[in-house]
PDB file of C-alpha atoms in Angstrom:
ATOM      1  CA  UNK A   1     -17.955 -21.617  14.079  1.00 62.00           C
ATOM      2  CA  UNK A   2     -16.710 -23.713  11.257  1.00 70.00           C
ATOM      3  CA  UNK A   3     -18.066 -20.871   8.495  1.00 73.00           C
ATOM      4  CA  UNK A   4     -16.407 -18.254  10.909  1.00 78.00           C
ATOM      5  CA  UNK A   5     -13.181 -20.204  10.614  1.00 79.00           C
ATOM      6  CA  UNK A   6     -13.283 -20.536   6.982  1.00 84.00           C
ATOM      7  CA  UNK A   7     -14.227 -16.779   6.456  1.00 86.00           C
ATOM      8  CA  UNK A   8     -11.560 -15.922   8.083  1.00 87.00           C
ATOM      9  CA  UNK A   9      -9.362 -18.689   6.111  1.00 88.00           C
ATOM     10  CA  UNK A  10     -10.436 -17.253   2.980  1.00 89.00           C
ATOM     11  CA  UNK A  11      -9.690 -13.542   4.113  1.00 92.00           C
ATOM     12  CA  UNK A  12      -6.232 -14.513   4.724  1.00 89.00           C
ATOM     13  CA  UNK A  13      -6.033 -16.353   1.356  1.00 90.00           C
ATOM     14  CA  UNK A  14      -7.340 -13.863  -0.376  1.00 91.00           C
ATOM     15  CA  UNK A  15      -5.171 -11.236   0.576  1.00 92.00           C
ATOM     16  CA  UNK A  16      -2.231 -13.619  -0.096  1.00 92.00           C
ATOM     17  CA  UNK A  17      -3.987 -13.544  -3.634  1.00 92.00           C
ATOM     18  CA  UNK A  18      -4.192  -9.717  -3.795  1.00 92.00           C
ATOM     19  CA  UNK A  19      -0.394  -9.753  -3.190  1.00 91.00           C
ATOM     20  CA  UNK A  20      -0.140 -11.823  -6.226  1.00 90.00           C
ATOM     21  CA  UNK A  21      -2.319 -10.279  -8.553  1.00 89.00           C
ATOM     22  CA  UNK A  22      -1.887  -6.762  -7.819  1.00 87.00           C
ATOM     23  CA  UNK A  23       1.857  -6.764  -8.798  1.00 83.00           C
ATOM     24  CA  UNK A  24       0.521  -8.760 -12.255  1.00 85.00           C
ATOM     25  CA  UNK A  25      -2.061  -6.243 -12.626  1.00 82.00           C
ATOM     26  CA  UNK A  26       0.209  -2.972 -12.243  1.00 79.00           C
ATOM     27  CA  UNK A  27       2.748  -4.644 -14.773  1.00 78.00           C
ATOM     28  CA  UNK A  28      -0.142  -5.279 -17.593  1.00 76.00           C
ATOM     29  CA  UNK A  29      -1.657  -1.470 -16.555  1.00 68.00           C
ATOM     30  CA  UNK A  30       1.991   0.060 -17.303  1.00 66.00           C
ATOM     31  CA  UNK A  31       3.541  -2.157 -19.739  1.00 69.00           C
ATOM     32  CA  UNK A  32       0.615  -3.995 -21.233  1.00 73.00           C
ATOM     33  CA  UNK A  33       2.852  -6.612 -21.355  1.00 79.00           C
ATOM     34  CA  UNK A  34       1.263 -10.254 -19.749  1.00 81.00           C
ATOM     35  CA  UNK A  35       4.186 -11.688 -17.557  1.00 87.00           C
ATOM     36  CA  UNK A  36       3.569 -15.532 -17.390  1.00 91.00           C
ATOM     37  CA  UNK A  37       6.857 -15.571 -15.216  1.00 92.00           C
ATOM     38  CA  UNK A  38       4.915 -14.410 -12.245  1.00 93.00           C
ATOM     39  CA  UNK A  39       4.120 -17.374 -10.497  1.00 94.00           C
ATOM     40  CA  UNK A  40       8.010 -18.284 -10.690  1.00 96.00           C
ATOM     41  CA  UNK A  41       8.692 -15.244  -9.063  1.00 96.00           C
ATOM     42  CA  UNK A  42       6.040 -16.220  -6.452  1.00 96.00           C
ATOM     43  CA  UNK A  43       8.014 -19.947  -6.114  1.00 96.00           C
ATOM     44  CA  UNK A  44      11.085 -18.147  -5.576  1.00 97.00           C
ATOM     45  CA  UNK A  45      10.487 -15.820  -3.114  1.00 96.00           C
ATOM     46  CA  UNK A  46       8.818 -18.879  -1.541  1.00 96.00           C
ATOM     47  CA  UNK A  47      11.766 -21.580  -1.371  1.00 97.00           C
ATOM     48  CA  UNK A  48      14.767 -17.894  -0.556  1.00 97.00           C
ATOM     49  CA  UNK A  49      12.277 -17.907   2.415  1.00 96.00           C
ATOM     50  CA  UNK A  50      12.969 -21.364   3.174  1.00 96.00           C
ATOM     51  CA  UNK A  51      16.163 -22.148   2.547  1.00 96.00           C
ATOM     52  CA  UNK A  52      17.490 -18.734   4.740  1.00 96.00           C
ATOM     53  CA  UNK A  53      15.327 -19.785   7.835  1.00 95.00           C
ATOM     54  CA  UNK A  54      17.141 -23.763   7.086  1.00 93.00           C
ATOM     55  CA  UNK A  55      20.388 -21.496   7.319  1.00 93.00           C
ATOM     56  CA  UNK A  56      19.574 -20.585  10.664  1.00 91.00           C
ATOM     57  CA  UNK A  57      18.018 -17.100   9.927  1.00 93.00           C
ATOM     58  CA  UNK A  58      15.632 -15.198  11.280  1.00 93.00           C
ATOM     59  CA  UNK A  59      11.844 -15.771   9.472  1.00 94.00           C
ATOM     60  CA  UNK A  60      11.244 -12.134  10.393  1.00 93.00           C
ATOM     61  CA  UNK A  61      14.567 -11.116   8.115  1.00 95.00           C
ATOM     62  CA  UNK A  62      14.204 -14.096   5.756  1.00 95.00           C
ATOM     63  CA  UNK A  63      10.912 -13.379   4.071  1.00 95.00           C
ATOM     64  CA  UNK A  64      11.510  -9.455   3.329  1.00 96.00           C
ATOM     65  CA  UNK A  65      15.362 -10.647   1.932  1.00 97.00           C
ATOM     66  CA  UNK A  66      13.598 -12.981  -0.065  1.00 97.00           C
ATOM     67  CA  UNK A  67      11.133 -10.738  -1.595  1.00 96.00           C
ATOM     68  CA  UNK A  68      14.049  -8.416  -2.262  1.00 97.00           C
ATOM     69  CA  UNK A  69      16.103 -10.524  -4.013  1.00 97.00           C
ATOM     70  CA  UNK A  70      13.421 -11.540  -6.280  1.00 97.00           C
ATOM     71  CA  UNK A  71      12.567  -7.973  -6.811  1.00 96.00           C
ATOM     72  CA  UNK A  72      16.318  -7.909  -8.276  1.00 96.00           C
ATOM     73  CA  UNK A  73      16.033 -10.911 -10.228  1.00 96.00           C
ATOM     74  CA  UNK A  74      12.889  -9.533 -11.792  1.00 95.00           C
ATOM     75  CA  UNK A  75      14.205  -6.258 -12.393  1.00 95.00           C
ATOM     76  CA  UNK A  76      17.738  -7.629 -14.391  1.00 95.00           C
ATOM     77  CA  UNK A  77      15.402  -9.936 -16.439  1.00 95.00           C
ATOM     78  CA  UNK A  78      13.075  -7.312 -17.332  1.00 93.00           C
ATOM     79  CA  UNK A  79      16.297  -4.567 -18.255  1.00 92.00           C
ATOM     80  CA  UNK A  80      18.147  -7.303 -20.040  1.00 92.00           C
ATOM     81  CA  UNK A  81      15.828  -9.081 -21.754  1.00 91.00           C
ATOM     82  CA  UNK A  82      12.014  -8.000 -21.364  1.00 90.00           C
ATOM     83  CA  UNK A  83      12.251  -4.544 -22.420  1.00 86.00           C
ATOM     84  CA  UNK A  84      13.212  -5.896 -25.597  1.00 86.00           C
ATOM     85  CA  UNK A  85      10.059  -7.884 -26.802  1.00 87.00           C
ATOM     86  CA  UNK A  86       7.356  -4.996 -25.401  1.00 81.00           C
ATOM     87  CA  UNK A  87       6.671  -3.757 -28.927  1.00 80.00           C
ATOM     88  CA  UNK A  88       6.388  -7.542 -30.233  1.00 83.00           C
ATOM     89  CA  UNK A  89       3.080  -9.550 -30.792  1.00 83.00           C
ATOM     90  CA  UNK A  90       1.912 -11.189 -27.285  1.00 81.00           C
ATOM     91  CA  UNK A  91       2.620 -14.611 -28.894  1.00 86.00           C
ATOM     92  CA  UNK A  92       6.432 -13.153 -27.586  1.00 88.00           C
ATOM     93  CA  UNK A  93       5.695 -11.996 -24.954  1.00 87.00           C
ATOM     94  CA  UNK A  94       3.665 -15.731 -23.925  1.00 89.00           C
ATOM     95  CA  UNK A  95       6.852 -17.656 -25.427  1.00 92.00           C
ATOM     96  CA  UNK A  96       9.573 -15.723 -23.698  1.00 93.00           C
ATOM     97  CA  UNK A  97       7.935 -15.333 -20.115  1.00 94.00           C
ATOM     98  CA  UNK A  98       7.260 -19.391 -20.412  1.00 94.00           C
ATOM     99  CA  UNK A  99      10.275 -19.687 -20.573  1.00 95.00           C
ATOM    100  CA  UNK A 100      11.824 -17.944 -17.941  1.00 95.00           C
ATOM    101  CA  UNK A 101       9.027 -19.483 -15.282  1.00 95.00           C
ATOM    102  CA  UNK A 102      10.141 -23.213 -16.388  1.00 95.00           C
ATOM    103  CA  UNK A 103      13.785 -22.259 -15.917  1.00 96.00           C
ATOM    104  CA  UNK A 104      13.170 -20.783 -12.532  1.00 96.00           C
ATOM    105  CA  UNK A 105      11.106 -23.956 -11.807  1.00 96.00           C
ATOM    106  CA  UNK A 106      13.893 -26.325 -13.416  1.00 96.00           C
ATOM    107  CA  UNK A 107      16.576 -24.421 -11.018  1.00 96.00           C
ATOM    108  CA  UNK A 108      14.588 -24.522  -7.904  1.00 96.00           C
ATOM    109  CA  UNK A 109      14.499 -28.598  -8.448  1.00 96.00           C
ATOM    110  CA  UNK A 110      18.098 -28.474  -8.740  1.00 95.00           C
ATOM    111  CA  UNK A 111      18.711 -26.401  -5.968  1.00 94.00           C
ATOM    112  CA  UNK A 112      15.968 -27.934  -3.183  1.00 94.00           C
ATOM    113  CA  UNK A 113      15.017 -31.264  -4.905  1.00 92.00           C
ATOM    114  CA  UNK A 114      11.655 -31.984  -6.364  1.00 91.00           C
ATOM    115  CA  UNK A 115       9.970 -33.172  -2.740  1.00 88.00           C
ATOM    116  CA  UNK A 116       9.550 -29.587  -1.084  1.00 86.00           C
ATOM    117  CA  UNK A 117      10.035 -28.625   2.684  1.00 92.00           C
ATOM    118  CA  UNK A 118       8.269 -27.007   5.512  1.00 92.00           C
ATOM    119  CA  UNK A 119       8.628 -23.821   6.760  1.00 92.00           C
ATOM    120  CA  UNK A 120       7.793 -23.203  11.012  1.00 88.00           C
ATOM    121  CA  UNK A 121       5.551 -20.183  11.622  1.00 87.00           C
ATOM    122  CA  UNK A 122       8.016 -17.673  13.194  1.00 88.00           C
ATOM    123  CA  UNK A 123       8.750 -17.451  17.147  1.00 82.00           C
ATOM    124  CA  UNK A 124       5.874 -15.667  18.658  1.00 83.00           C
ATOM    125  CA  UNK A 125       3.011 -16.580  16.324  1.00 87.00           C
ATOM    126  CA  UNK A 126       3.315 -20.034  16.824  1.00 85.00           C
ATOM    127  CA  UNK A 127      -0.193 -21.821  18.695  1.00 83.00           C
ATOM    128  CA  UNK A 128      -3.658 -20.280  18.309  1.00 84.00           C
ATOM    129  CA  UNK A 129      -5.609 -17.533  20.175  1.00 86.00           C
ATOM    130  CA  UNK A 130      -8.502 -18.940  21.772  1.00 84.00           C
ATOM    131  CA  UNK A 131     -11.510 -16.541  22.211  1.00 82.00           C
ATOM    132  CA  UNK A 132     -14.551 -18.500  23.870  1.00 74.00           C
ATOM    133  CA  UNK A 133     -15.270 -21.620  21.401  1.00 76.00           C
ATOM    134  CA  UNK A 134     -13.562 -20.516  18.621  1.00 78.00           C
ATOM    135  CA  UNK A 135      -9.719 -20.984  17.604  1.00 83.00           C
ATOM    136  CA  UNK A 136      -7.892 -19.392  15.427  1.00 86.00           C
ATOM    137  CA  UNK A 137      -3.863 -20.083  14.539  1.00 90.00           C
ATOM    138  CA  UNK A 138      -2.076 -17.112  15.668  1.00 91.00           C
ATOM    139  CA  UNK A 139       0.243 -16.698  12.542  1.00 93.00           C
ATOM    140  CA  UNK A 140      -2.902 -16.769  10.057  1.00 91.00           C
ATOM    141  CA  UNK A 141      -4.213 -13.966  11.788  1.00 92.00           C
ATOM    142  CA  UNK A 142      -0.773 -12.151  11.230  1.00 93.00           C
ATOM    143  CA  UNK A 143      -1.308 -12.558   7.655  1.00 93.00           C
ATOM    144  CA  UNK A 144      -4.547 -11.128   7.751  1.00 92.00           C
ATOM    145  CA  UNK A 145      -3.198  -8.121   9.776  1.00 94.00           C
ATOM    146  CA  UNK A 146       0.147  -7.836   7.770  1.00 94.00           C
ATOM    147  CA  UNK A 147      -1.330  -7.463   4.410  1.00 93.00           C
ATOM    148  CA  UNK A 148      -4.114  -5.476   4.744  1.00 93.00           C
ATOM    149  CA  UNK A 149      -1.239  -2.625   6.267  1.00 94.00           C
ATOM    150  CA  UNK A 150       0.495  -3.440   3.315  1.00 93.00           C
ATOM    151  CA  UNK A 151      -2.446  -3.015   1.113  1.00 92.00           C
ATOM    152  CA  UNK A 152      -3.176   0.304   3.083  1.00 93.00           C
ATOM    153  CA  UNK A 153       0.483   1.457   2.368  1.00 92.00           C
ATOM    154  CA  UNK A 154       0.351   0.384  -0.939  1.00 89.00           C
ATOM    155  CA  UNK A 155      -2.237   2.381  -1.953  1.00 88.00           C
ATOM    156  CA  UNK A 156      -0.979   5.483  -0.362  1.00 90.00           C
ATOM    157  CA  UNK A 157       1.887   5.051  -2.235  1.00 85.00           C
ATOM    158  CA  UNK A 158      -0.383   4.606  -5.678  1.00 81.00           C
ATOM    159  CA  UNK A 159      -2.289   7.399  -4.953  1.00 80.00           C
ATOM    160  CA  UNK A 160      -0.315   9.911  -2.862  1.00 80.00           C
ATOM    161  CA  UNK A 161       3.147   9.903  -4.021  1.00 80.00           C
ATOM    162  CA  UNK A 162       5.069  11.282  -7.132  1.00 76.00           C
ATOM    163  CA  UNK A 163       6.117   7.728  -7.761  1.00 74.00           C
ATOM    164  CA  UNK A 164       2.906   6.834  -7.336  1.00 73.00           C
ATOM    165  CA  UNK A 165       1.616   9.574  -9.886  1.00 74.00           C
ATOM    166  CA  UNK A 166       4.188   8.493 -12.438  1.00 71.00           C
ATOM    167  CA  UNK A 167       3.157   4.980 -13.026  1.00 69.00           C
ATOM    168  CA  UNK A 168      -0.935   6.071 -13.142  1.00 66.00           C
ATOM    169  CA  UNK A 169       0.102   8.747 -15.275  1.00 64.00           C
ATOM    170  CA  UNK A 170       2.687   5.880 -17.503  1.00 62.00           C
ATOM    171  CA  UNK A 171      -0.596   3.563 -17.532  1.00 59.00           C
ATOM    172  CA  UNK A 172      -2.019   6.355 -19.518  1.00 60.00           C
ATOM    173  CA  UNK A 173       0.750   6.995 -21.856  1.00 58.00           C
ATOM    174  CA  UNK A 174       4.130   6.344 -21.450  1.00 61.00           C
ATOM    175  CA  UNK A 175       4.556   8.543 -24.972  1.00 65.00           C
ATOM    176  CA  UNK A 176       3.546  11.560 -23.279  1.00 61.00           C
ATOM    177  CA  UNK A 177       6.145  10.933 -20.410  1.00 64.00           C
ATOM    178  CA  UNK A 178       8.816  10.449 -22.151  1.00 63.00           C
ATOM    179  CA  UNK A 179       8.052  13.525 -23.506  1.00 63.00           C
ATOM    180  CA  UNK A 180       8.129  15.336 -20.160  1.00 62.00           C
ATOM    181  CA  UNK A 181      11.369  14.432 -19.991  1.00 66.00           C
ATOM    182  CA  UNK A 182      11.130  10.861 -17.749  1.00 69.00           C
ATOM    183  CA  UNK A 183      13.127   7.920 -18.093  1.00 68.00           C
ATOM    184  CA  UNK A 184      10.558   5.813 -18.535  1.00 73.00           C
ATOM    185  CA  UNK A 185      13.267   2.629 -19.215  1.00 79.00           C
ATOM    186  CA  UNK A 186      13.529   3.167 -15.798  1.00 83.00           C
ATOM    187  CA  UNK A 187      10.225   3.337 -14.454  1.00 82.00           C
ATOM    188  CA  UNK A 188       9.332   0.272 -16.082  1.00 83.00           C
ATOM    189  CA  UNK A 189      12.172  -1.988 -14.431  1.00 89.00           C
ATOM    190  CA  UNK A 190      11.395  -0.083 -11.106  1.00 87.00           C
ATOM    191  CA  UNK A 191       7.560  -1.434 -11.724  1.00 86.00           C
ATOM    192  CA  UNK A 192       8.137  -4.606 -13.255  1.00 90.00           C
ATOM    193  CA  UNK A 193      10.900  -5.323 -10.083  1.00 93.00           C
ATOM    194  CA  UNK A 194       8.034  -4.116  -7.287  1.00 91.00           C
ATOM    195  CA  UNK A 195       5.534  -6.640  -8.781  1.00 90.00           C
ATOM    196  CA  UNK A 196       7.813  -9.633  -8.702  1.00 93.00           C
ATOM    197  CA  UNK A 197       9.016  -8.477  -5.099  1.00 94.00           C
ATOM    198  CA  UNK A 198       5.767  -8.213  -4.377  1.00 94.00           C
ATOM    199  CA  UNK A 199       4.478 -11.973  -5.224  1.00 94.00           C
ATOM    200  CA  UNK A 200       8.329 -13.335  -3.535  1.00 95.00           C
ATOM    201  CA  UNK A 201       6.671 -11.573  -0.330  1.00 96.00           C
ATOM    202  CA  UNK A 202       2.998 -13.426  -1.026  1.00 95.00           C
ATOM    203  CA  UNK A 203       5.239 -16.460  -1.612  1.00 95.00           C
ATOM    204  CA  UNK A 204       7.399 -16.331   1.450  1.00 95.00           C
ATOM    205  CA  UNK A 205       3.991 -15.686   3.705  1.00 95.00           C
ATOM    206  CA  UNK A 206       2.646 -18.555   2.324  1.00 94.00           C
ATOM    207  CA  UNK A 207       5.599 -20.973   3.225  1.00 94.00           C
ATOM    208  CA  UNK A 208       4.695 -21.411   7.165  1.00 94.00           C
ATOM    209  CA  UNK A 209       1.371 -22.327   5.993  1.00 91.00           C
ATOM    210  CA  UNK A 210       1.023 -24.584   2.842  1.00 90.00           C
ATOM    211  CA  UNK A 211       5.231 -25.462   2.940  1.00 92.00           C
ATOM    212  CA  UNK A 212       7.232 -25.071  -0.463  1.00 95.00           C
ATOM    213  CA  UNK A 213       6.630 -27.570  -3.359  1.00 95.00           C
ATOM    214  CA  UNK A 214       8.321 -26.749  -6.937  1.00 95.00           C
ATOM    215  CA  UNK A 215       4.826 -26.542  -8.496  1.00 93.00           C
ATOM    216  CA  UNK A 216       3.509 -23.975  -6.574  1.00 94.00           C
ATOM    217  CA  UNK A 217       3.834 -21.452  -9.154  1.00 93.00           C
ATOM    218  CA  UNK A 218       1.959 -22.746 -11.555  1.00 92.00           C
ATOM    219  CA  UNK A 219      -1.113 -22.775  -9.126  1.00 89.00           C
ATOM    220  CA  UNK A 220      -0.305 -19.489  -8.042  1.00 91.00           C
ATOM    221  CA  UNK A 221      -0.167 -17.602 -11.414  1.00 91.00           C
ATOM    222  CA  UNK A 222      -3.709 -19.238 -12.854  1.00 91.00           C
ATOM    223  CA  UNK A 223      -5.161 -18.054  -9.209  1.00 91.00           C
ATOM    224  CA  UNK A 224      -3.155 -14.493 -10.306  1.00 90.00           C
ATOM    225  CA  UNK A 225      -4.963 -14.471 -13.867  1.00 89.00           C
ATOM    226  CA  UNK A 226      -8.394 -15.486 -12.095  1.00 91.00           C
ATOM    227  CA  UNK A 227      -8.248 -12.286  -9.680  1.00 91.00           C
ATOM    228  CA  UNK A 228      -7.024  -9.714 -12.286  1.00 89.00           C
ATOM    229  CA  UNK A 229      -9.617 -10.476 -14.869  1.00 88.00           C
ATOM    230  CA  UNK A 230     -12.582 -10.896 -12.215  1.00 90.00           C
ATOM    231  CA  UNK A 231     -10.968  -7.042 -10.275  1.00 88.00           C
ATOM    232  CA  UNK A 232     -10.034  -5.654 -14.107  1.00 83.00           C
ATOM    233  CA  UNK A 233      -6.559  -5.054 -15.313  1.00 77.00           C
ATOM    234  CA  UNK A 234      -4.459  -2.761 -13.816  1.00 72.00           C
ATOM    235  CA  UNK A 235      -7.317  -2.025 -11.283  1.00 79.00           C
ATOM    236  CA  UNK A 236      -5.692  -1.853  -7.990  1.00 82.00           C
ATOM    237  CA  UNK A 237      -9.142  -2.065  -5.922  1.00 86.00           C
ATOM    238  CA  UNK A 238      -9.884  -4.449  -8.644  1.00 86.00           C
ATOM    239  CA  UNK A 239      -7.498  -7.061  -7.407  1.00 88.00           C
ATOM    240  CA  UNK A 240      -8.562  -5.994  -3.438  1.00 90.00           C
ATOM    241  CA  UNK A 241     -12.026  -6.878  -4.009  1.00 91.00           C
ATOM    242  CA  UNK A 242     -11.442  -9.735  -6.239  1.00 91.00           C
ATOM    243  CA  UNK A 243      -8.418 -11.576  -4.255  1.00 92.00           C
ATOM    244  CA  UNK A 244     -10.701 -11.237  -0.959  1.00 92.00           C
ATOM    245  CA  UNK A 245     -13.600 -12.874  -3.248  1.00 91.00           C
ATOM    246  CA  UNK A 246     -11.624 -15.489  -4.608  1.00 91.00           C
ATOM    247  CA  UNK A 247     -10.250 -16.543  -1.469  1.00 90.00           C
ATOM    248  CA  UNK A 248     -13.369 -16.506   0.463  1.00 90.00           C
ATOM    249  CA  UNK A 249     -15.493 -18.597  -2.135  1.00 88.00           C
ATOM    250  CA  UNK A 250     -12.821 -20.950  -2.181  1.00 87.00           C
ATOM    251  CA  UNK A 251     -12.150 -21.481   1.320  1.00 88.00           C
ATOM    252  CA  UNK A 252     -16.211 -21.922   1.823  1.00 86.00           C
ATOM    253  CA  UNK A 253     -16.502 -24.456  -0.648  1.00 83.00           C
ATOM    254  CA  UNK A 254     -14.059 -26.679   0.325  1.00 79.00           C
ATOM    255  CA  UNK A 255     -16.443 -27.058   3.229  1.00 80.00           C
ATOM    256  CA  UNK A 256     -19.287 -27.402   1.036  1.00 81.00           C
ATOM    257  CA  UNK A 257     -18.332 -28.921  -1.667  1.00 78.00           C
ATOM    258  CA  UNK A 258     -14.388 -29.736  -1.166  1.00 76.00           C
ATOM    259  CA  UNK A 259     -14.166 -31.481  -5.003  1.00 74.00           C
ATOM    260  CA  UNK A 260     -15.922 -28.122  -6.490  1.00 76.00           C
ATOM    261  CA  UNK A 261     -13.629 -25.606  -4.418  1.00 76.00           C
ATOM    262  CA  UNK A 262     -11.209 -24.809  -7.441  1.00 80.00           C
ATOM    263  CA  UNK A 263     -14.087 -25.141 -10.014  1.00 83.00           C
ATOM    264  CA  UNK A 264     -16.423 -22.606  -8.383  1.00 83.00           C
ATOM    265  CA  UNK A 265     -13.557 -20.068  -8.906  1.00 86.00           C
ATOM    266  CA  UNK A 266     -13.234 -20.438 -12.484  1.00 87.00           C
ATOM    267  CA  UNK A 267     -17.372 -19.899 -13.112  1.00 86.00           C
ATOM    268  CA  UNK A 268     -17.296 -17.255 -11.460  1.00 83.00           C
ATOM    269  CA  UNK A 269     -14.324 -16.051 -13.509  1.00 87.00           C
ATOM    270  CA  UNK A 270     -15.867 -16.863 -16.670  1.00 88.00           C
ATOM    271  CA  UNK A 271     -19.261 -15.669 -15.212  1.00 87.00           C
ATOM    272  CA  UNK A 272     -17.701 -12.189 -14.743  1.00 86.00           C
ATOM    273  CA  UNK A 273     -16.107 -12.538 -18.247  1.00 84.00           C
ATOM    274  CA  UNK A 274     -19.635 -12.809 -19.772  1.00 87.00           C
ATOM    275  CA  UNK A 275     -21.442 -10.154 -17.863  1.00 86.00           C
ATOM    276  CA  UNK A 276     -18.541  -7.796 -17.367  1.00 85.00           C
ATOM    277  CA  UNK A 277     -15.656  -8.410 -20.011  1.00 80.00           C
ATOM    278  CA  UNK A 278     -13.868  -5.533 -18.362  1.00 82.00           C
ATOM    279  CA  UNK A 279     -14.159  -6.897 -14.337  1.00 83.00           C
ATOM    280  CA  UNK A 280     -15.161  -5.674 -11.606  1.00 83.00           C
ATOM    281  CA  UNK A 281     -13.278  -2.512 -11.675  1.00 80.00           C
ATOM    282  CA  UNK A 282     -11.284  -2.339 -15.060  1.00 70.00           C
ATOM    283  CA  UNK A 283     -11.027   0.608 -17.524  1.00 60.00           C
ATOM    284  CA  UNK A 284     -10.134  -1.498 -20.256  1.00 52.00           C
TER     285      UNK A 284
END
C-alpha cells in the first residue's frame, strides 16, 4: 500500500511537472529562446492563488484568475521587452530572463514576506477517500484527474486546431509564416503568454499541497529543465512521458532512499543526456 500511495503521489507530481515543462518546452520549440523566468511565473501564479483565497475568494475562481493574470504579465514582458533580444546570443537571453525571475522573486518578498503561507484544499475535496485499506487525500486525486483533462485538451488543441497548426508549423519556420502573410509578433506573445499561464496554473495547484514559499521557483524551473531535456525540446509527449517519470522516481525514492530522491532525478537526466542527447522524444 505504501508503493501504491507513492505511485500515485508521483503521478500527481508529475503531471504538476508536465504543466511546468510543457509551457517551457513549446516556448524553446517556437522561439528557441530559453526562458529562465519560468519558475517566477510558476511562484506567481502560486502566491495570486493565495493571496485571492486570503481575500475571501473562491479557490475554484482564484487559481484560474491567477494563472490568467500571469499569462498577462508574461505576455507584456515578452512584447515589451523579450521580443527584442530573440536574435541575440543566449548569453542575453540567460542575463535578461535572470533577471526578470529575481525581480518577480524580490517583489513577491515585498508583497507576502519571506516566511510563506498555506493554502486549504478547496470546499469539497477536503479529507480522503477511503477504499478498503488504502487512503488517498481527496484533493490529490483532483489533481491527478484535472490535469490529465487538461493534458487531453491541450493536445487537441496542438494537434487539431488552426492555432494549434500555426505554432507546429512556426516551430518549423517562422520565416516561411511570415511569409504567408501571419503576424507572427503576435503568435509569439500569444505562445510565450500560454506557457507562463500555464506554469501560474501548475503553481496555484500546487499551493493546497506544498503551501507558498518565495523560493519555490527556483526548485520548480531546474525540475522544468530536468523534464524537457529527459521528454526533448519542444516535444509535447516528450514532457508527458518525462514529467510522469520524473515525478514517479522521485516520489518512490523518497521512500527508498529519502536523501537520494532529488539526486536520482538528475542521473537519470544526465543518463538520458549521454545515451539520447536529443530525449526521449525530441527532434532536435
Amino acid at each position: 500500500m505504501t508503493y501504491l500511495f507513492q505511485v500515485l503521489n508521483g503521478i500527481g507530481l508529475g503531471m504538476l511537472y508536465f504543466l511546468l515543462a510543457v509551457g517551457l518546452s513549446i516556448i524553446f520549440g517556437l522561439l528557441q529562446f530559453v526562458n529562465f523566468a519560468h519558475g517566477a511565473f510558476y511562484l506567481l501564479g502560486a502566491y495570486l492563488t493565495y493571496d485571492l483565497v486570503e481575500r475571501g475568494m473562491s479557490f475554484w475562481l482564484a487559481m484560474p484568475l491567477a494563472a490568467l493574470i500571469v499569462a498577462i504579465v508574461a505576455g507584456v514582458t515578452e512584447a515589451v521587452l523579450l521580443r527584442r533580444i530573440y536574435k541575440l546570443p543566449h548569453t542575453f537571453h540567460i542575463l535578461v530572463t535572470v533577471g526578470i525571475a529575481l525581480f518577480i522573486q524580490e517583489l513577491v518578498i515585498i508583497l507576502w514576506g519571506p516566511l510563506g503561507g498555506n493554502v486549504s484544499a478547496p470546499d469539497g475535496l477536503n479529507g480522503v477517500v477511503i477504499w478498503g485499506d488504502f487512503i488517498y487525500p481527496k484533493y490529490r486525486l483532483f489533481t491527478i484527474a484535472f490535469t490529465a483533462v487538461l493534458a487531453l485538451a491541450l493536445y487537441w488543441a496542438l494537434e487539431r486546431t488552426r492555432l494549434g497548426a500555426i505554432v507546429r508549423a512556426g516551430s518549423e519556420s517562422t520565416e516561411n509564416m511570415a511569409l504567408l502573410g501571419y503576424d507572427t509578433l503576435r503568435i509569439n506573445t500569444v505562445v510565450f503568454a500560454a506557457g507562463a499561464g500555464l506554469a501560474g496554473l501548475a503553481g496555484g495547484l500546487v499551493s493546497p499541497i506544498r503551501g507558498v514559499e518565495p523560493f519555490m521557483g527556483v526548485e520548480a524551473l531546474s525540475i522544468a529543465f530536468v523534464v524537457v531535456v529527459i521528454g526533448g525540446m519542444g516535444s509535447y509527449v516528450g514532457a508527458l512521458v518525462a514529467g510522469i517519470l520524473v515525478g514517479v522516481v522521485q516520489s518512490l525514492m523518497a521512500t527508498i532512499w529519502p536523501e537520494g530522491a532529488r539526486l536520482m532525478i538528475y542521473i537519470g537526466m544526465a543518463s538520458i543526456i549521454v545515451m539520447m542527447p536529443r530525449g526521449l522524444f525530441g527532434r532536435a
